[in-house]
GROMACS .gro file of N, CA and C in nm:
model
  279
    1MET      N    1   1.769  -2.466   1.029
    1MET     CA    2   1.747  -2.367   1.133
    1MET      C    3   1.826  -2.244   1.097
    2SER      N    4   1.778  -2.126   1.127
    2SER     CA    5   1.843  -2.001   1.094
    2SER      C    6   1.936  -1.956   1.204
    3GLY      N    7   2.043  -1.888   1.163
    3GLY     CA    8   2.136  -1.830   1.258
    3GLY      C    9   2.084  -1.695   1.305
    4PRO      N   10   2.165  -1.618   1.378
    4PRO     CA   11   2.119  -1.491   1.435
    4PRO      C   12   2.084  -1.386   1.329
    5ASN      N   13   2.140  -1.395   1.210
    5ASN     CA   14   2.112  -1.299   1.104
    5ASN      C   15   2.018  -1.356   0.999
    6GLY      N   16   1.949  -1.464   1.031
    6GLY     CA   17   1.859  -1.526   0.937
    6GLY      C   18   1.931  -1.613   0.836
    7GLU      N   19   2.061  -1.633   0.857
    7GLU     CA   20   2.138  -1.717   0.767
    7GLU      C   21   2.123  -1.862   0.810
    8PRO      N   22   2.127  -1.953   0.714
    8PRO     CA   23   2.111  -2.094   0.753
    8PRO      C   24   2.228  -2.139   0.839
    9HIS      N   25   2.196  -2.218   0.938
    9HIS     CA   26   2.298  -2.273   1.026
    9HIS      C   27   2.365  -2.389   0.954
   10VAL      N   28   2.496  -2.378   0.936
   10VAL     CA   29   2.572  -2.482   0.866
   10VAL      C   30   2.668  -2.544   0.965
   11ALA      N   31   2.663  -2.673   0.977
   11ALA     CA   32   2.751  -2.743   1.069
   11ALA      C   33   2.896  -2.726   1.024
   12ALA      N   34   2.988  -2.721   1.120
   12ALA     CA   35   3.130  -2.702   1.090
   12ALA      C   36   3.178  -2.814   0.999
   13GLY      N   37   3.248  -2.778   0.892
   13GLY     CA   38   3.302  -2.876   0.800
   13GLY      C   39   3.202  -2.921   0.695
   14ALA      N   40   3.077  -2.882   0.705
   14ALA     CA   41   2.977  -2.927   0.609
   14ALA      C   42   2.972  -2.835   0.487
   15ALA      N   43   3.008  -2.711   0.503
   15ALA     CA   44   3.000  -2.617   0.393
   15ALA      C   45   3.106  -2.648   0.289
   16GLY      N   46   3.064  -2.647   0.164
   16GLY     CA   47   3.159  -2.664   0.055
   16GLY      C   48   3.195  -2.809   0.028
   17GLN      N   49   3.150  -2.902   0.107
   17GLN     CA   50   3.182  -3.042   0.082
   17GLN      C   51   3.075  -3.102  -0.008
   18ASP      N   52   3.118  -3.181  -0.103
   18ASP     CA   53   3.023  -3.247  -0.192
   18ASP      C   54   2.973  -3.374  -0.127
   19ASP      N   55   2.841  -3.399  -0.144
   19ASP     CA   56   2.789  -3.526  -0.094
   19ASP      C   57   2.793  -3.627  -0.208
   20GLU      N   58   2.732  -3.741  -0.192
   20GLU     CA   59   2.742  -3.849  -0.291
   20GLU      C   60   2.690  -3.809  -0.427
   21ASP      N   61   2.587  -3.722  -0.433
   21ASP     CA   62   2.527  -3.683  -0.560
   21ASP      C   63   2.603  -3.571  -0.630
   22GLY      N   64   2.706  -3.520  -0.570
   22GLY     CA   65   2.782  -3.412  -0.629
   22GLY      C   66   2.725  -3.275  -0.596
   23ASP      N   67   2.622  -3.268  -0.512
   23ASP     CA   68   2.565  -3.140  -0.472
   23ASP      C   69   2.656  -3.076  -0.368
   24SER      N   70   2.666  -2.943  -0.372
   24SER     CA   71   2.747  -2.875  -0.273
   24SER      C   72   2.665  -2.843  -0.149
   25PHE      N   73   2.534  -2.865  -0.153
   25PHE     CA   74   2.448  -2.843  -0.038
   25PHE      C   75   2.385  -2.975   0.003
   26GLY      N   76   2.372  -2.993   0.135
   26GLY     CA   77   2.306  -3.111   0.187
   26GLY      C   78   2.159  -3.085   0.209
   27GLU      N   79   2.090  -3.183   0.258
   27GLU     CA   80   1.946  -3.172   0.283
   27GLU      C   81   1.915  -3.059   0.382
   28GLU      N   82   1.997  -3.044   0.486
   28GLU     CA   83   1.973  -2.940   0.586
   28GLU      C   84   1.982  -2.802   0.523
   29GLU      N   85   2.081  -2.782   0.436
   29GLU     CA   86   2.098  -2.652   0.373
   29GLU      C   87   1.979  -2.619   0.282
   30TYR      N   88   1.936  -2.721   0.205
   30TYR     CA   89   1.819  -2.700   0.119
   30TYR      C   90   1.694  -2.671   0.202
   31ALA      N   91   1.679  -2.741   0.312
   31ALA     CA   92   1.564  -2.717   0.399
   31ALA      C   93   1.569  -2.576   0.458
   32ALA      N   94   1.689  -2.531   0.497
   32ALA     CA   95   1.704  -2.397   0.552
   32ALA      C   96   1.673  -2.291   0.446
   33ILE      N   97   1.723  -2.312   0.325
   33ILE     CA   98   1.695  -2.218   0.215
   33ILE      C   99   1.546  -2.217   0.184
   34ASN      N  100   1.487  -2.335   0.180
   34ASN     CA  101   1.344  -2.344   0.152
   34ASN      C  102   1.263  -2.272   0.259
   35SER      N  103   1.303  -2.288   0.384
   35SER     CA  104   1.234  -2.220   0.494
   35SER      C  105   1.246  -2.068   0.481
   36MET      N  106   1.365  -2.022   0.448
   36MET     CA  107   1.385  -1.877   0.430
   36MET      C  108   1.302  -1.825   0.314
   37LEU      N  109   1.296  -1.900   0.204
   37LEU     CA  110   1.214  -1.858   0.091
   37LEU      C  111   1.066  -1.854   0.127
   38ASP      N  112   1.023  -1.950   0.209
   38ASP     CA  113   0.884  -1.949   0.256
   38ASP      C  114   0.856  -1.824   0.341
   39GLN      N  115   0.952  -1.788   0.427
   39GLN     CA  116   0.936  -1.668   0.510
   39GLN      C  117   0.931  -1.543   0.423
   40ILE      N  118   1.018  -1.535   0.324
   40ILE     CA  119   1.019  -1.421   0.233
   40ILE      C  120   0.887  -1.413   0.158
   41ASN      N  121   0.839  -1.527   0.110
   41ASN     CA  122   0.712  -1.530   0.039
   41ASN      C  123   0.597  -1.484   0.129
   42SER      N  124   0.599  -1.527   0.253
   42SER     CA  125   0.497  -1.486   0.349
   42SER      C  126   0.502  -1.335   0.372
   43CYS      N  127   0.621  -1.282   0.389
   43CYS     CA  128   0.637  -1.137   0.408
   43CYS      C  129   0.589  -1.060   0.286
   44LEU      N  130   0.622  -1.108   0.168
   44LEU     CA  131   0.578  -1.041   0.046
   44LEU      C  132   0.426  -1.046   0.032
   45ASP      N  133   0.366  -1.159   0.068
   45ASP     CA  134   0.219  -1.168   0.066
   45ASP      C  135   0.158  -1.066   0.162
   46HIS      N  136   0.217  -1.056   0.281
   46HIS     CA  137   0.167  -0.961   0.381
   46HIS      C  138   0.180  -0.817   0.330
   47LEU      N  139   0.293  -0.785   0.269
   47LEU     CA  140   0.313  -0.650   0.212
   47LEU      C  141   0.214  -0.623   0.100
   48GLU      N  142   0.186  -0.723   0.019
   48GLU     CA  143   0.090  -0.705  -0.090
   48GLU      C  144  -0.050  -0.678  -0.034
   49GLU      N  145  -0.087  -0.749   0.072
   49GLU     CA  146  -0.217  -0.725   0.136
   49GLU      C  147  -0.225  -0.583   0.191
   50LYS      N  148  -0.118  -0.538   0.258
   50LYS     CA  149  -0.115  -0.402   0.311
   50LYS      C  150  -0.124  -0.300   0.198
   51ASN      N  151  -0.052  -0.325   0.091
   51ASN     CA  152  -0.053  -0.234  -0.023
   51ASN      C  153  -0.194  -0.226  -0.083
   52ASP      N  154  -0.260  -0.340  -0.097
   52ASP     CA  155  -0.396  -0.341  -0.151
   52ASP      C  156  -0.491  -0.263  -0.059
   53TYR      N  157  -0.475  -0.282   0.072
   53TYR     CA  158  -0.559  -0.212   0.169
   53TYR      C  159  -0.536  -0.061   0.161
   54LEU      N  160  -0.409  -0.020   0.158
   54LEU     CA  161  -0.378   0.123   0.149
   54LEU      C  162  -0.429   0.182   0.017
   55HIS      N  163  -0.417   0.107  -0.090
   55HIS     CA  164  -0.465   0.155  -0.220
   55HIS      C  165  -0.616   0.178  -0.214
   56ALA      N  166  -0.689   0.085  -0.155
   56ALA     CA  167  -0.834   0.099  -0.141
   56ALA      C  168  -0.869   0.220  -0.054
   57CYS      N  169  -0.795   0.238   0.057
   57CYS     CA  170  -0.819   0.353   0.145
   57CYS      C  171  -0.792   0.484   0.073
   58LEU      N  172  -0.686   0.490  -0.003
   58LEU     CA  173  -0.652   0.613  -0.075
   58LEU      C  174  -0.754   0.643  -0.185
   59LYS      N  175  -0.803   0.540  -0.252
   59LYS     CA  176  -0.908   0.562  -0.352
   59LYS      C  177  -1.034   0.616  -0.286
   60GLU      N  178  -1.068   0.561  -0.170
   60GLU     CA  179  -1.185   0.608  -0.097
   60GLU      C  180  -1.167   0.753  -0.052
   61LEU      N  181  -1.047   0.786  -0.002
   61LEU     CA  182  -1.018   0.923   0.040
   61LEU      C  183  -1.023   1.019  -0.079
   62LEU      N  184  -0.969   0.977  -0.191
   62LEU     CA  185  -0.971   1.060  -0.311
   62LEU      C  186  -1.115   1.088  -0.354
   63GLU      N  187  -1.198   0.987  -0.355
   63GLU     CA  188  -1.338   1.005  -0.394
   63GLU      C  189  -1.410   1.095  -0.295
   64SER      N  190  -1.383   1.078  -0.167
   64SER     CA  191  -1.445   1.162  -0.065
   64SER      C  192  -1.403   1.308  -0.083
   65ASN      N  193  -1.275   1.331  -0.106
   65ASN     CA  194  -1.227   1.467  -0.128
   65ASN      C  195  -1.287   1.527  -0.254
   66ARG      N  196  -1.300   1.447  -0.358
   66ARG     CA  197  -1.360   1.495  -0.483
   66ARG      C  198  -1.505   1.536  -0.459
   67GLN      N  199  -1.579   1.454  -0.386
   67GLN     CA  200  -1.718   1.485  -0.358
   67GLN      C  201  -1.731   1.612  -0.273
   68THR      N  202  -1.643   1.623  -0.171
   68THR     CA  203  -1.645   1.742  -0.085
   68THR      C  204  -1.614   1.867  -0.165
   69ARG      N  205  -1.517   1.858  -0.256
   69ARG     CA  206  -1.481   1.973  -0.340
   69ARG      C  207  -1.598   2.014  -0.430
   70LEU      N  208  -1.665   1.916  -0.489
   70LEU     CA  209  -1.780   1.948  -0.574
   70LEU      C  210  -1.893   2.014  -0.494
   71GLU      N  211  -1.919   1.963  -0.374
   71GLU     CA  212  -2.021   2.023  -0.289
   71GLU      C  213  -1.983   2.166  -0.250
   72PHE      N  214  -1.857   2.189  -0.219
   72PHE     CA  215  -1.809   2.322  -0.183
   72PHE      C  216  -1.824   2.419  -0.301
   73GLN      N  217  -1.787   2.371  -0.419
   73GLN     CA  218  -1.800   2.456  -0.538
   73GLN      C  219  -1.946   2.490  -0.564
   74GLN      N  220  -2.035   2.393  -0.546
   74GLN     CA  221  -2.177   2.418  -0.565
   74GLN      C  222  -2.229   2.521  -0.466
   75GLN      N  223  -2.186   2.510  -0.340
   75GLN     CA  224  -2.227   2.609  -0.239
   75GLN      C  225  -2.175   2.748  -0.274
   76GLN      N  226  -2.052   2.756  -0.322
   76GLN     CA  227  -1.996   2.886  -0.361
   76GLN      C  228  -2.076   2.947  -0.476
   77ARG      N  229  -2.115   2.865  -0.574
   77ARG     CA  230  -2.194   2.915  -0.686
   77ARG      C  231  -2.330   2.967  -0.638
   78GLU      N  232  -2.393   2.889  -0.549
   78GLU     CA  233  -2.523   2.932  -0.497
   78GLU      C  234  -2.511   3.061  -0.418
   79GLN      N  235  -2.405   3.073  -0.338
   79GLN     CA  236  -2.385   3.195  -0.260
   79GLN      C  237  -2.357   3.313  -0.353
   80GLN      N  238  -2.278   3.290  -0.456
   80GLN     CA  239  -2.249   3.398  -0.551
   80GLN      C  240  -2.376   3.439  -0.625
   81ASP      N  241  -2.458   3.343  -0.662
   81ASP     CA  242  -2.584   3.375  -0.729
   81ASP      C  243  -2.673   3.458  -0.639
   82MET      N  244  -2.680   3.423  -0.510
   82MET     CA  245  -2.762   3.498  -0.415
   82MET      C  246  -2.709   3.641  -0.400
   83GLU      N  247  -2.578   3.658  -0.392
   83GLU     CA  248  -2.518   3.791  -0.382
   83GLU      C  249  -2.546   3.872  -0.508
   84ASP      N  250  -2.538   3.807  -0.623
   84ASP     CA  251  -2.566   3.877  -0.748
   84ASP      C  252  -2.712   3.920  -0.753
   85ASP      N  253  -2.803   3.835  -0.705
   85ASP     CA  254  -2.945   3.870  -0.702
   85ASP      C  255  -2.970   3.988  -0.610
   86VAL      N  256  -2.906   3.990  -0.492
   86VAL     CA  257  -2.924   4.098  -0.396
   86VAL      C  258  -2.869   4.228  -0.454
   87GLN      N  259  -2.751   4.223  -0.515
   87GLN     CA  260  -2.693   4.343  -0.573
   87GLN      C  261  -2.775   4.393  -0.691
   88GLY      N  262  -2.837   4.303  -0.764
   88GLY     CA  263  -2.919   4.343  -0.878
   88GLY      C  264  -3.049   4.408  -0.838
   89SER      N  265  -3.100   4.376  -0.718
   89SER     CA  266  -3.228   4.434  -0.675
   89SER      C  267  -3.210   4.561  -0.595
   90GLU      N  268  -3.087   4.597  -0.556
   90GLU     CA  269  -3.064   4.720  -0.481
   90GLU      C  270  -3.062   4.839  -0.577
   91PRO      N  271  -3.121   4.949  -0.534
   91PRO     CA  272  -3.118   5.067  -0.621
   91PRO      C  273  -2.977   5.126  -0.629
   92ALA      N  274  -2.943   5.176  -0.742
   92ALA     CA  275  -2.811   5.237  -0.762
   92ALA      C  276  -2.807   5.372  -0.693
   93ILE      N  277  -2.697   5.405  -0.634
   93ILE     CA  278  -2.684   5.533  -0.560
   93ILE      C  279  -2.615   5.634  -0.649
   0.00000   0.00000   0.00000
């Protein structure tokens, strides 16, 4: 079980004591660490999903902006061509 700061809850006197196998951690400590690692893994998976979603959205926005810019440039060219045609057909003063 986790403490208030997400640290594993260690029973008084249990920390630092060796059990029969010579391990400095007991089953509870390993379970707490394993649980915390599972939570971290879950959070990282969630962040990766958000990152993938944002990346896809930004690629879509980039493509949309690129298309809008190309359409705008085409309209400007057509307008400039029309102005050039009008100026070319007007008599010189």
